[in-house]
Coordinates of C-alpha atoms in Angstrom, one line a residue:
X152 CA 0.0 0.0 0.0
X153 CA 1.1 3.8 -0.8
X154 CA 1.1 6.2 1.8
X155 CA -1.5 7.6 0.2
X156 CA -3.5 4.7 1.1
X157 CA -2.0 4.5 4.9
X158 CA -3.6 8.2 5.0
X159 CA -6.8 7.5 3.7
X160 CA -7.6 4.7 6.3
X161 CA -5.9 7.0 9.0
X162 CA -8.6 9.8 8.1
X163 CA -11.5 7.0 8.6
X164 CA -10.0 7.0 11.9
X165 CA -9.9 10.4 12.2
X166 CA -13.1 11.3 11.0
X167 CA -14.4 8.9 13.8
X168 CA -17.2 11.5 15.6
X169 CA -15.3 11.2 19.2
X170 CA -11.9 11.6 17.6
X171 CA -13.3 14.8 15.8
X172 CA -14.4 15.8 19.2
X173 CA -11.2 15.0 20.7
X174 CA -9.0 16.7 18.2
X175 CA -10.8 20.1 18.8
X176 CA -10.7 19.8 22.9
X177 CA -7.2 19.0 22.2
X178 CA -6.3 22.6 20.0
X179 CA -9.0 24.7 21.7
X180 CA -7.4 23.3 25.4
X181 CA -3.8 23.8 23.3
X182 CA -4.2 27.1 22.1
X183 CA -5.4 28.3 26.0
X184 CA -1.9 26.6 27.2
X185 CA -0.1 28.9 24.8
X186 CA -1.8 31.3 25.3
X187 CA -1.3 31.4 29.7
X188 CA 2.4 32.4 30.3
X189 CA 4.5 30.1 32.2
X190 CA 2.4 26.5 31.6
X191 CA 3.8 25.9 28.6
X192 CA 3.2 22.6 26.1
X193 CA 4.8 20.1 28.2
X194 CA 3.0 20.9 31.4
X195 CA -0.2 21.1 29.0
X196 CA 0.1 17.4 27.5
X197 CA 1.4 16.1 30.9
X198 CA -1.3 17.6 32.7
X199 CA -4.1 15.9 30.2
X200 CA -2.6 12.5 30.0
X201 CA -4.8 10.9 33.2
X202 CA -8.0 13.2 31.9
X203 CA -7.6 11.0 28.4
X204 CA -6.7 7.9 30.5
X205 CA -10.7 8.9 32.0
X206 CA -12.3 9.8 28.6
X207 CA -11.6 6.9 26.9
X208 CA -12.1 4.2 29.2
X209 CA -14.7 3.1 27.8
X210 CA -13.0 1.9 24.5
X211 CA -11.3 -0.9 23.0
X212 CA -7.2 -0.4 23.8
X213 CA -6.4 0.4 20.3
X214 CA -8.9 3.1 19.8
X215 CA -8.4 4.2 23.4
X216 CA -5.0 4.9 22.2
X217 CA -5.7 6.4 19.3
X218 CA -8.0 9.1 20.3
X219 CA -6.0 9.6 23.5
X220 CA -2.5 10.2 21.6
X221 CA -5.3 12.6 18.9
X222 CA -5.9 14.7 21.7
X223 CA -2.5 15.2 23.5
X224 CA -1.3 15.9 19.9
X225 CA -3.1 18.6 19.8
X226 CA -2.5 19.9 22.6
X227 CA 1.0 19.5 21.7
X228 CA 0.3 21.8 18.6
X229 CA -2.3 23.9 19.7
X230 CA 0.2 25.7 22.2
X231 CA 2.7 26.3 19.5
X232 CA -0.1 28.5 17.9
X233 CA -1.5 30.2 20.9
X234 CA 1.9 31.2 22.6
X235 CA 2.5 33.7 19.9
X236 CA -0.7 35.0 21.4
X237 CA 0.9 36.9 24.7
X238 CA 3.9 37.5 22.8
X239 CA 2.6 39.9 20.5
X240 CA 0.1 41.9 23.1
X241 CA 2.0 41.5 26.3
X242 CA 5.6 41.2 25.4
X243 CA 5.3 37.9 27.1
X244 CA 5.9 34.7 25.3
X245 CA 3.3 31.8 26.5
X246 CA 6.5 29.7 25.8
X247 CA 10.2 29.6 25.3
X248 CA 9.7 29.4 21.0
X249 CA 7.7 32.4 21.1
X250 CA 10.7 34.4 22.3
X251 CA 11.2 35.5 19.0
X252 CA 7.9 36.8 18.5
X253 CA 8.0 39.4 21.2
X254 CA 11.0 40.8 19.3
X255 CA 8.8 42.1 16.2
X256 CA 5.0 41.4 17.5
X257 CA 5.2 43.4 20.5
X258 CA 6.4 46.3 18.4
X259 CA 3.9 45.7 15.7
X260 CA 1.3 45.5 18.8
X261 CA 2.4 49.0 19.6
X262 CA 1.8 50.6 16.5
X263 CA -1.4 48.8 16.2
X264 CA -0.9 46.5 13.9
X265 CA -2.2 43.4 16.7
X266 CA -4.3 41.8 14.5
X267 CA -2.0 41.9 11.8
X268 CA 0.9 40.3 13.4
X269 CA -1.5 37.5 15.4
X270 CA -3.2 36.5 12.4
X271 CA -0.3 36.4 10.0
X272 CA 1.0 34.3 12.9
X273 CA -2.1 32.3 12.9
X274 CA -1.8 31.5 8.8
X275 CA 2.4 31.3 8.8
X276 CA 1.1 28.5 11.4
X277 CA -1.1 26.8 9.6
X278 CA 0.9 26.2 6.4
X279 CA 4.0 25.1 8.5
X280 CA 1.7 22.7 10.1
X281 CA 0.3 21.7 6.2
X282 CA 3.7 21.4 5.1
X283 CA 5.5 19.7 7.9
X284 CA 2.6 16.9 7.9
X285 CA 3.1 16.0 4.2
X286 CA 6.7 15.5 5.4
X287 CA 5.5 13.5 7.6
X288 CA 3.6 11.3 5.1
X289 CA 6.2 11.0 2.8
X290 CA 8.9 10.3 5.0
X291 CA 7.1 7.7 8.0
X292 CA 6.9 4.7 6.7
X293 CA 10.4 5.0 4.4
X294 CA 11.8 5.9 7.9
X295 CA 9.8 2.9 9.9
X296 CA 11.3 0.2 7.2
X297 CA 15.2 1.1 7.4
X298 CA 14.6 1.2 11.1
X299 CA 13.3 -2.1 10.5
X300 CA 16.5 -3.8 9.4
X301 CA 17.7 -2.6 13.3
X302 CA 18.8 -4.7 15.9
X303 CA 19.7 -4.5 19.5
X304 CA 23.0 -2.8 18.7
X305 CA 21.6 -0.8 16.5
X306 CA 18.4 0.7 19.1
X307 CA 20.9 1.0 22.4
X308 CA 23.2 3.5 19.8
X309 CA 20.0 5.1 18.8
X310 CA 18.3 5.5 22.0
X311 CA 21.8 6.7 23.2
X312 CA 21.9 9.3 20.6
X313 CA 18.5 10.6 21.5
X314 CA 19.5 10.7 25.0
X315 CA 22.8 13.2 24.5
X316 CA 20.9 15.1 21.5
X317 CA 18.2 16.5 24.0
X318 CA 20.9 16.5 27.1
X319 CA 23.5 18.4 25.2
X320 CA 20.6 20.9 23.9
X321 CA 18.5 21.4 27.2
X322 CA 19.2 24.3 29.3
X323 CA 21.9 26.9 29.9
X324 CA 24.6 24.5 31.0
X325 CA 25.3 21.1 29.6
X326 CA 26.9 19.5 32.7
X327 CA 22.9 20.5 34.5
X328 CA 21.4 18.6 32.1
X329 CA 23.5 15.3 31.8
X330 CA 23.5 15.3 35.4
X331 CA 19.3 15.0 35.0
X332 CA 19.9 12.6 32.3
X333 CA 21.8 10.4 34.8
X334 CA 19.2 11.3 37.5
X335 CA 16.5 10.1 35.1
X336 CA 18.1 7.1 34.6
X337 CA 18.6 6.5 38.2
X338 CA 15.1 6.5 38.5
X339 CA 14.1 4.3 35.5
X340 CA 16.2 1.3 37.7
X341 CA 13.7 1.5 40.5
X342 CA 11.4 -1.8 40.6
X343 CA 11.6 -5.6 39.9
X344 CA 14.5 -5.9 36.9
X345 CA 12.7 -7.7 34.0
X346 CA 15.3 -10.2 33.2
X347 CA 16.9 -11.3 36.9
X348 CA 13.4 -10.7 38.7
X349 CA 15.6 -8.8 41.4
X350 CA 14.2 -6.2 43.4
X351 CA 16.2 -3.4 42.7
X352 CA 16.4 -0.1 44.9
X353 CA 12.8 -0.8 46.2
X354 CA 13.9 -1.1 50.3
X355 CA 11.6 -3.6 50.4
X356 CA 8.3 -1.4 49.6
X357 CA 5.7 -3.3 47.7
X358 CA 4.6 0.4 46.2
X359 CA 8.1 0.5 44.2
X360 CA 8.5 -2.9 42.3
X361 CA 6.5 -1.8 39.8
X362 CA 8.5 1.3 39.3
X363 CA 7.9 5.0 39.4
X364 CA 4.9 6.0 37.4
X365 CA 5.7 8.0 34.7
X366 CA 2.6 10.0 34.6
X367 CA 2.9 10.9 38.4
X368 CA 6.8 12.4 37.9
X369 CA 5.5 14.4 34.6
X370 CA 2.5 16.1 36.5
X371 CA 4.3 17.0 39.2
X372 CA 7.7 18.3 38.1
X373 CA 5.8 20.6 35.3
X374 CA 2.9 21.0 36.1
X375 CA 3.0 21.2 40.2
X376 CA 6.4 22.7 39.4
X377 CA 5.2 25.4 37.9
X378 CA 2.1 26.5 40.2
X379 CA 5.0 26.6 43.1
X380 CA 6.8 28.5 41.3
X381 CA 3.9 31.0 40.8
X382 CA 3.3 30.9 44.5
X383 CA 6.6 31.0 45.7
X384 CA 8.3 33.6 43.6
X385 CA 5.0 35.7 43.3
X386 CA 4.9 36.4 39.8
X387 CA 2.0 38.5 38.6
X388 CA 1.5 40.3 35.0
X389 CA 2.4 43.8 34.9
X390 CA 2.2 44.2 31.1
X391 CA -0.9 46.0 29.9
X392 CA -2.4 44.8 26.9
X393 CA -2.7 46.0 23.6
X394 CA -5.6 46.7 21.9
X395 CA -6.6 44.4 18.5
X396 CA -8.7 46.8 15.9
X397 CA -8.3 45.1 12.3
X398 CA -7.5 41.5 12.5
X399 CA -7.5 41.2 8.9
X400 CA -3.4 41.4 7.5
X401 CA -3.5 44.0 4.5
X402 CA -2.3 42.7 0.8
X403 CA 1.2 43.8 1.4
X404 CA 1.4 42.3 5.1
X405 CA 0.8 39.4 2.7
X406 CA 3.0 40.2 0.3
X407 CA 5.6 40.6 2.8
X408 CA 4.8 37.4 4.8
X409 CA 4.6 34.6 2.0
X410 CA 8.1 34.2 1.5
X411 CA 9.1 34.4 5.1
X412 CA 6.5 31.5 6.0
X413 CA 7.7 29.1 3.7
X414 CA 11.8 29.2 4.5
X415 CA 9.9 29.3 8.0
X416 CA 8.0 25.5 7.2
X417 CA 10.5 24.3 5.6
X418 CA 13.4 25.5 8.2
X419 CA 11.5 24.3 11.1
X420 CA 10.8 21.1 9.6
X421 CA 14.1 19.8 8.9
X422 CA 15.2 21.3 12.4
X423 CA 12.6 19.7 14.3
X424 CA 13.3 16.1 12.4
X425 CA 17.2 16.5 14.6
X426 CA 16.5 14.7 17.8
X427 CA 17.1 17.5 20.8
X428 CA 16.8 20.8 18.3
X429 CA 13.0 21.6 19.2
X430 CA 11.0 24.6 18.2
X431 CA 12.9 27.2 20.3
X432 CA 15.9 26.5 17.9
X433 CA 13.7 26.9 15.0
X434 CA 12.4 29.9 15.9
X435 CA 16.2 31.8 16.1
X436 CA 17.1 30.0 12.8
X437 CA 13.9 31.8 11.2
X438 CA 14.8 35.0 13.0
X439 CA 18.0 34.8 12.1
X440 CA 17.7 33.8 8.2
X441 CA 14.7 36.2 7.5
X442 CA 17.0 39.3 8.9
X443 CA 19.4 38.0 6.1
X444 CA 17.5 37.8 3.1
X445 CA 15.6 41.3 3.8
X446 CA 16.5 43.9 1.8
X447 CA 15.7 46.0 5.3
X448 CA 17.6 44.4 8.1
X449 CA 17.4 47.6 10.0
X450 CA 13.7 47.1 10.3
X451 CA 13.6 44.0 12.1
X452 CA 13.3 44.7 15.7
X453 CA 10.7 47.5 14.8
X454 CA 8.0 45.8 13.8
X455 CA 8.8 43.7 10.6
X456 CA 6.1 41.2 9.9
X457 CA 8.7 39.2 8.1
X458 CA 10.0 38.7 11.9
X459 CA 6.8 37.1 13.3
X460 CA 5.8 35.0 10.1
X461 CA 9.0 33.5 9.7
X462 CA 9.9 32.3 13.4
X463 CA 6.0 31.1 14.0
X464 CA 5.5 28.7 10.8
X465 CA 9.5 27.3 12.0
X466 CA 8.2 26.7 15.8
X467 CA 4.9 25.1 14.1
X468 CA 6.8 23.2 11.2
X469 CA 9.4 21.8 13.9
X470 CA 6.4 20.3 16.0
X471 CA 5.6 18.3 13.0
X472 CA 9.0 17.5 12.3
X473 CA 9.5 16.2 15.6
X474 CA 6.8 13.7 15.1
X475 CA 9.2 12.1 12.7
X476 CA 11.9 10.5 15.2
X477 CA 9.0 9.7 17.9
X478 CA 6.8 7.5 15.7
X479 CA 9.4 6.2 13.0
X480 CA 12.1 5.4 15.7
X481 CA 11.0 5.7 19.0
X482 CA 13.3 8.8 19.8
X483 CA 11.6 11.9 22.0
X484 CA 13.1 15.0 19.9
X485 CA 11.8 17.1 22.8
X486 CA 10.8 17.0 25.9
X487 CA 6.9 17.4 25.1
X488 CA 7.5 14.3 22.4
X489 CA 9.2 12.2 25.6
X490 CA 5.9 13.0 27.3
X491 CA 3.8 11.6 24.2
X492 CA 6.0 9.0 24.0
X493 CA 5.6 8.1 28.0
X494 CA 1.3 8.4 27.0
X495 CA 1.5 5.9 23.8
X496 CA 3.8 3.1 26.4
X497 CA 0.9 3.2 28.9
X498 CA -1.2 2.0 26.1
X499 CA 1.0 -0.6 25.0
X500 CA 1.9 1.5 21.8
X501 CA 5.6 1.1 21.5
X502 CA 7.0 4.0 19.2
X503 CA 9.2 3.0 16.8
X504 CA 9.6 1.3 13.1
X505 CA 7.1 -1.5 14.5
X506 CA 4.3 1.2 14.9
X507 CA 3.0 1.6 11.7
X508 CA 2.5 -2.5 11.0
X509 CA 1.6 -3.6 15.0
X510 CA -0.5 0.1 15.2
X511 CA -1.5 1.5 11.9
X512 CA -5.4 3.1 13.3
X513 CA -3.1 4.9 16.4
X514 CA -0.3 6.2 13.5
X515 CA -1.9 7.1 10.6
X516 CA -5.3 7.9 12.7
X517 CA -2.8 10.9 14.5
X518 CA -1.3 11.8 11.3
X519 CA -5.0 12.2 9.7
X520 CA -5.7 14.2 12.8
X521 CA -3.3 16.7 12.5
X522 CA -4.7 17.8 9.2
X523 CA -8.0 18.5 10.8
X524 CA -6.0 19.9 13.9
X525 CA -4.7 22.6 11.9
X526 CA -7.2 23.5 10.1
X527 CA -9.5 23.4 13.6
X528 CA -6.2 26.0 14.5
X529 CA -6.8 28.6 11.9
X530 CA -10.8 28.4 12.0
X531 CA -10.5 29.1 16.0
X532 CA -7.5 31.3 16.0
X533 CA -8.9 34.1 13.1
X534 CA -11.7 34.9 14.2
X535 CA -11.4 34.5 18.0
X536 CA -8.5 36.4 18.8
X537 CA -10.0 38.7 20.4
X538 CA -11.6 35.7 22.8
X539 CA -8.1 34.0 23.6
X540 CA -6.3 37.4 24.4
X541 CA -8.9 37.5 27.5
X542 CA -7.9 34.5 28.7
X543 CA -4.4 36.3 29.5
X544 CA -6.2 38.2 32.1
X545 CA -7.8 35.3 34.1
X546 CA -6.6 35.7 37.6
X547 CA -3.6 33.4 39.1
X548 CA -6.3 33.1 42.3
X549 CA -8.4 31.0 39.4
X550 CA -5.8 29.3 37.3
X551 CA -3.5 28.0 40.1
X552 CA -6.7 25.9 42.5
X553 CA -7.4 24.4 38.5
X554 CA -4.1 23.2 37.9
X555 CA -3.6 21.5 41.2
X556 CA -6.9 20.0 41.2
X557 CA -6.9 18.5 37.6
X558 CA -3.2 17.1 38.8
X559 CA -4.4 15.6 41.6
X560 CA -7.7 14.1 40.5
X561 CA -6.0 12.9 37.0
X562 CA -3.1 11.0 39.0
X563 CA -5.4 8.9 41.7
X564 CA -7.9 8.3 38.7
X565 CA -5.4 6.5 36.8
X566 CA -3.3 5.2 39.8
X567 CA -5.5 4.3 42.6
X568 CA -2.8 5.1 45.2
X569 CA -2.0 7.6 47.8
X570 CA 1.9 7.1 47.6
X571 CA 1.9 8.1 43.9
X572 CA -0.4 11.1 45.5
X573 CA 3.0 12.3 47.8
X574 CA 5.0 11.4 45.1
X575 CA 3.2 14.0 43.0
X576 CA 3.6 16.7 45.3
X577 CA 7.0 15.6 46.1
X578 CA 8.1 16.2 42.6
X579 CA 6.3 19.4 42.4
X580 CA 8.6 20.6 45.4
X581 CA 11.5 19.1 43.3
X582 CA 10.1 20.4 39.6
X583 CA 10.5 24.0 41.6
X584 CA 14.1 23.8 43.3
X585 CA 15.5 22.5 40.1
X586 CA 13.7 25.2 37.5
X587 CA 15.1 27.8 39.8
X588 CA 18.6 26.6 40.2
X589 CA 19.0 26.0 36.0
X590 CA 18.4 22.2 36.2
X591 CA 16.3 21.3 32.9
X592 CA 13.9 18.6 33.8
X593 CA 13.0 17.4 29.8
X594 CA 16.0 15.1 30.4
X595 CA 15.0 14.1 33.3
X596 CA 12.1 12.8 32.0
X597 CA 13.4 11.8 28.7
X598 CA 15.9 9.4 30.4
X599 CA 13.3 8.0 32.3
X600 CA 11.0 7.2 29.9
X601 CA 14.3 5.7 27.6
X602 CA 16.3 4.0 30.5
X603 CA 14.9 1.2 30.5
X604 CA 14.7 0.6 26.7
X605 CA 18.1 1.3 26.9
X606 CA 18.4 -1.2 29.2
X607 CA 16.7 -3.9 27.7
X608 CA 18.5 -3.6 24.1
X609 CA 22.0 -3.6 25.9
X610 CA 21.3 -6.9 27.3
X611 CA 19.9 -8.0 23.9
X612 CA 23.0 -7.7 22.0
X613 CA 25.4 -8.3 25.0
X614 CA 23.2 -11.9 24.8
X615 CA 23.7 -12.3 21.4
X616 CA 27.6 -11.5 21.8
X617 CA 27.9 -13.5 24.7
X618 CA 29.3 -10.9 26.7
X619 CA 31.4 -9.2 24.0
X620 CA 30.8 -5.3 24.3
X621 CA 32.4 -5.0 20.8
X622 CA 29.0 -5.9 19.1
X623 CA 28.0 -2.4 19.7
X624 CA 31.6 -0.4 17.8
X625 CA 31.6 -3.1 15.1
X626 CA 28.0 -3.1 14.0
X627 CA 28.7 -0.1 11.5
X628 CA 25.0 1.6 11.8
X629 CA 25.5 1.4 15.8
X630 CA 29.7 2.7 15.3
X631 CA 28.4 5.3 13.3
X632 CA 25.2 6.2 15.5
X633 CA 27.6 6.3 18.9
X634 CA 30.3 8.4 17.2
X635 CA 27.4 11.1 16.3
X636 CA 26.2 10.7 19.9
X637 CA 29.7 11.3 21.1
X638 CA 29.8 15.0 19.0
X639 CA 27.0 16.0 19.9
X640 CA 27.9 16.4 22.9
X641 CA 31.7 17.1 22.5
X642 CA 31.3 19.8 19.7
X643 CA 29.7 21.8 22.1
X644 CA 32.5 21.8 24.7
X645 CA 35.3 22.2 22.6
X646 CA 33.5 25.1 20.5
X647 CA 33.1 27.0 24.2
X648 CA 36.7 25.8 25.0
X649 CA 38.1 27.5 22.1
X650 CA 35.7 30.7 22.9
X651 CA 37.3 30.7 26.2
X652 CA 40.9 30.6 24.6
X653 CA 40.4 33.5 22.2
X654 CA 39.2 35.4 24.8
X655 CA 42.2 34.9 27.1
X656 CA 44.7 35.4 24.3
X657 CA 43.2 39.0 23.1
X658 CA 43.1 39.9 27.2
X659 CA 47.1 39.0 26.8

């Protein structure tokens, strides 16, 4: 069958009535995480996975899955739309890929050209979000048949390589986040081993041999994390908002925006297909390209709309892309993929080149899905601008009781258990200290969720080798795989190291 084919059985999924309904609770829910500084997509999709786990009890497993996975999807890319949202009126981005957008949008705001500069965002979003899916379709199940031809070497080298692409990316300092990768994997050891049948680190708790939940550590470091942080540090919005008149962009805004939109998509896309680059690095790219092919430089940072419509359809285009690794491979690009990821293995739906034969309704069904997603986006996001920029004002005396009931309520419905109750709010306390010291928690959870599939494939091909560790440097896909793993997360070092150098040798 073509791909074409693969789609057209993923939209009879997708055109399901419930999945329908749960694609638009998904963007609508999306665009209002966006939209709310400081919650962000990861503390969005983690916050909704036990509400899915609730909705769609009633289902068979496979199209329990599916519409679950539909709906955290969109949430996924629903905030990349609405976060431009409190960038352009409040100089505020909803989240860290918006950061470009305040650079231009809150200028245009200013002038007011609002409407403008959140609609063009709105469209530039849209196309990426056309464009990055038809990558997507082209380029899934090529991808899922050479992964195929994988063995154990082969996945511990890849899972590796996912593992130092988001680690060496995350957060201001590198030696933070490998420290939370190693953290993370600590963590994934906890519970009976599945090969020995050993106990391990459990002190003799019944409560731990089945491991720490996933779910429980997700809620609690983002989204508990971040209403602590709220509380705790007293943040409030000072930032009046701008008013939106026209929403409608003129013909030239147009004019001026179609070229910058499709480097944007196509940027984005190929940067969010890299393991660990992510939207925020898309966005700069964008920034950064668009100020190079204007034939006014000068005007960027003074309300160009070439600087909003370029760095939203790259944040919108990479969330697409990163869809690539997760489903075709198994590898989280991101931190809010390692989340999806962590939802589809508590449905039994292992990501990765098996996917799209063993799970076809939950892989083409999402794919289909995000079609309709997008074009939910830009039907809400047009005309009901005006509607999502209120929902900046709602009151942190509102938002915050929300939060910390949905987290609670969502983790006992799904896990019966008061421990995993403490644990929550024991990784909310933790989510907090390590946001304000620096400490980037996406590898945390990303080496979690990986650990022990790293784990597991190890001891596959050390079986096969009989104890020969070689098996994994003379495999050349695995070699080859390692070695990029390896620069990843040496380039970086050596790159500041010889920063450091040229700096001491013009102070001499």
């Amino acid at each position: 069958m073509s791909a074409l084919n693969f789609l057209f059985d993923g939209f009879l999924v997708a055109f399901q009535w419930h999945n329908i309904l749960f694609a638009f609770v998904g963007v609508l829910i999306g665009t209002a995480v966006g939209v709310l500084p400081g919650i962000g997509p990861m503390s969005g999709v983690a916050l909704l996975i036990p509400v899915t786990a609730t909705l769609t009890g009633g289902l068979p497993p496979e199209s329990a899955a599916a519409s679950s996975i539909i709906l955290l999807a969109g949430v996924y890319y629903g905030a990349m739309y609405g976060g431009s949202t409190t960038s352009i009126l409040l100089n505020t981005p909803g989240e860290s890929s918006s950061v470009v957008t305040t650079l231009d949008g809150y200028q245009m705001a200013q002038q007011g050209r609002a409407g403008a500069a959140l609609s063009i965002a709105a469209i530039g979003s849209f196309v990426a979000g056309i464009i990055s899916l038809i990558g997507l379709v082209l380029l899934a199940k090529p991808l899922s048949n050479v992964a195929l031809e994988f063995g154990p070497a082969e996945y511990f080298s890849l899972m590796l390589l996912g593992l130092a692409a988001v680690s060496g990316l995350a957060g201001k300092s590198m030696t933070k986040a490998l420290m939370m990768t190693v953290f993370g994997l600590m963590l994934g050891t906890i519970g009976i081993d599945a090969v020995s049948g050993i106990a391990r680190f459990t002190y003799d708790l019944p409560i731990l041999y089945s491991g720490l939940e996933f779910l429980t550590i997700a809620v609690g470091l983002f989204a508990l994390g971040e209403v602590f942080k709220t509380i705790l540090e007293r943040e409030h919005e000072d930032g009046a908002i701008a008013k939106i008149s026209r929403i409608l962009p003129t013909r030239q805004d147009m004019k001026d925006s179609t070229a910058p939109i499709l480097r944007g998509s196509f940027l984005g896309f190929f940067i969010g297909v890299l393991p660990g680059a992510g939207a925020t690095l898309a966005s700069f790219f964008s920034y950064i390209a668009e100020k190079k092919f204007s034939k006014f430089p000068e005007k960027f940072g003074t309300g160009a709309i070439a600087g909003v419509a370029g760095p939203e359809s790259a944040n919108n285009a990479a969330s697409g892309g990163a869809m690539i690794p997760l489903l075709t491979l198994g590898i989280p690009g991101s931190g809010t993929t390692a989340i999806l990821m962590g939802a589809l293995i508590m449905y039994n739906v292992q990501p990765g080149p098996l996917l799209f034969n063993d799970h076809p309704e939950v892989a083409w069904g999402l794919i289909a899905s995000m079609f309709i997603g997008n074009l939910m986006l830009l039907v809400l996001n047009m005309p009901l601008v005006k509607v999502f920029a209120k929902i900046i004002q709602t009151p942190k005396r509102y938002l915050l009781p929300i939060i910390v009931a949905i987290s609670f309520f969502g983790v006992y419905a799904v896990q019966y258990t008061t421990f995993d109750l403490y644990l929550l709010l024991a990784c909310g306390v933790l989510g907090y200290l390590l946001t304000r010291n620096d400490f980037p928690v996406a590898p945390l959870v990303l080496a979690l969720v990986l650990g022990p599939m790293i784990e597991n494939n190890m001891r596959r091909a050390l079986t096969i080798s009989n104890g020969d560790f070689s098996i994994f440097v003379t495999k050349p896909l695995s070699l080859a795989l390692l070695l990029i793993a390896a620069a990843w997360l040496l380039v970086p070092l050596l790159l500041k190291f010889k920063g450091r150098a040229i700096v001491v040798n013009e102070e001499d």
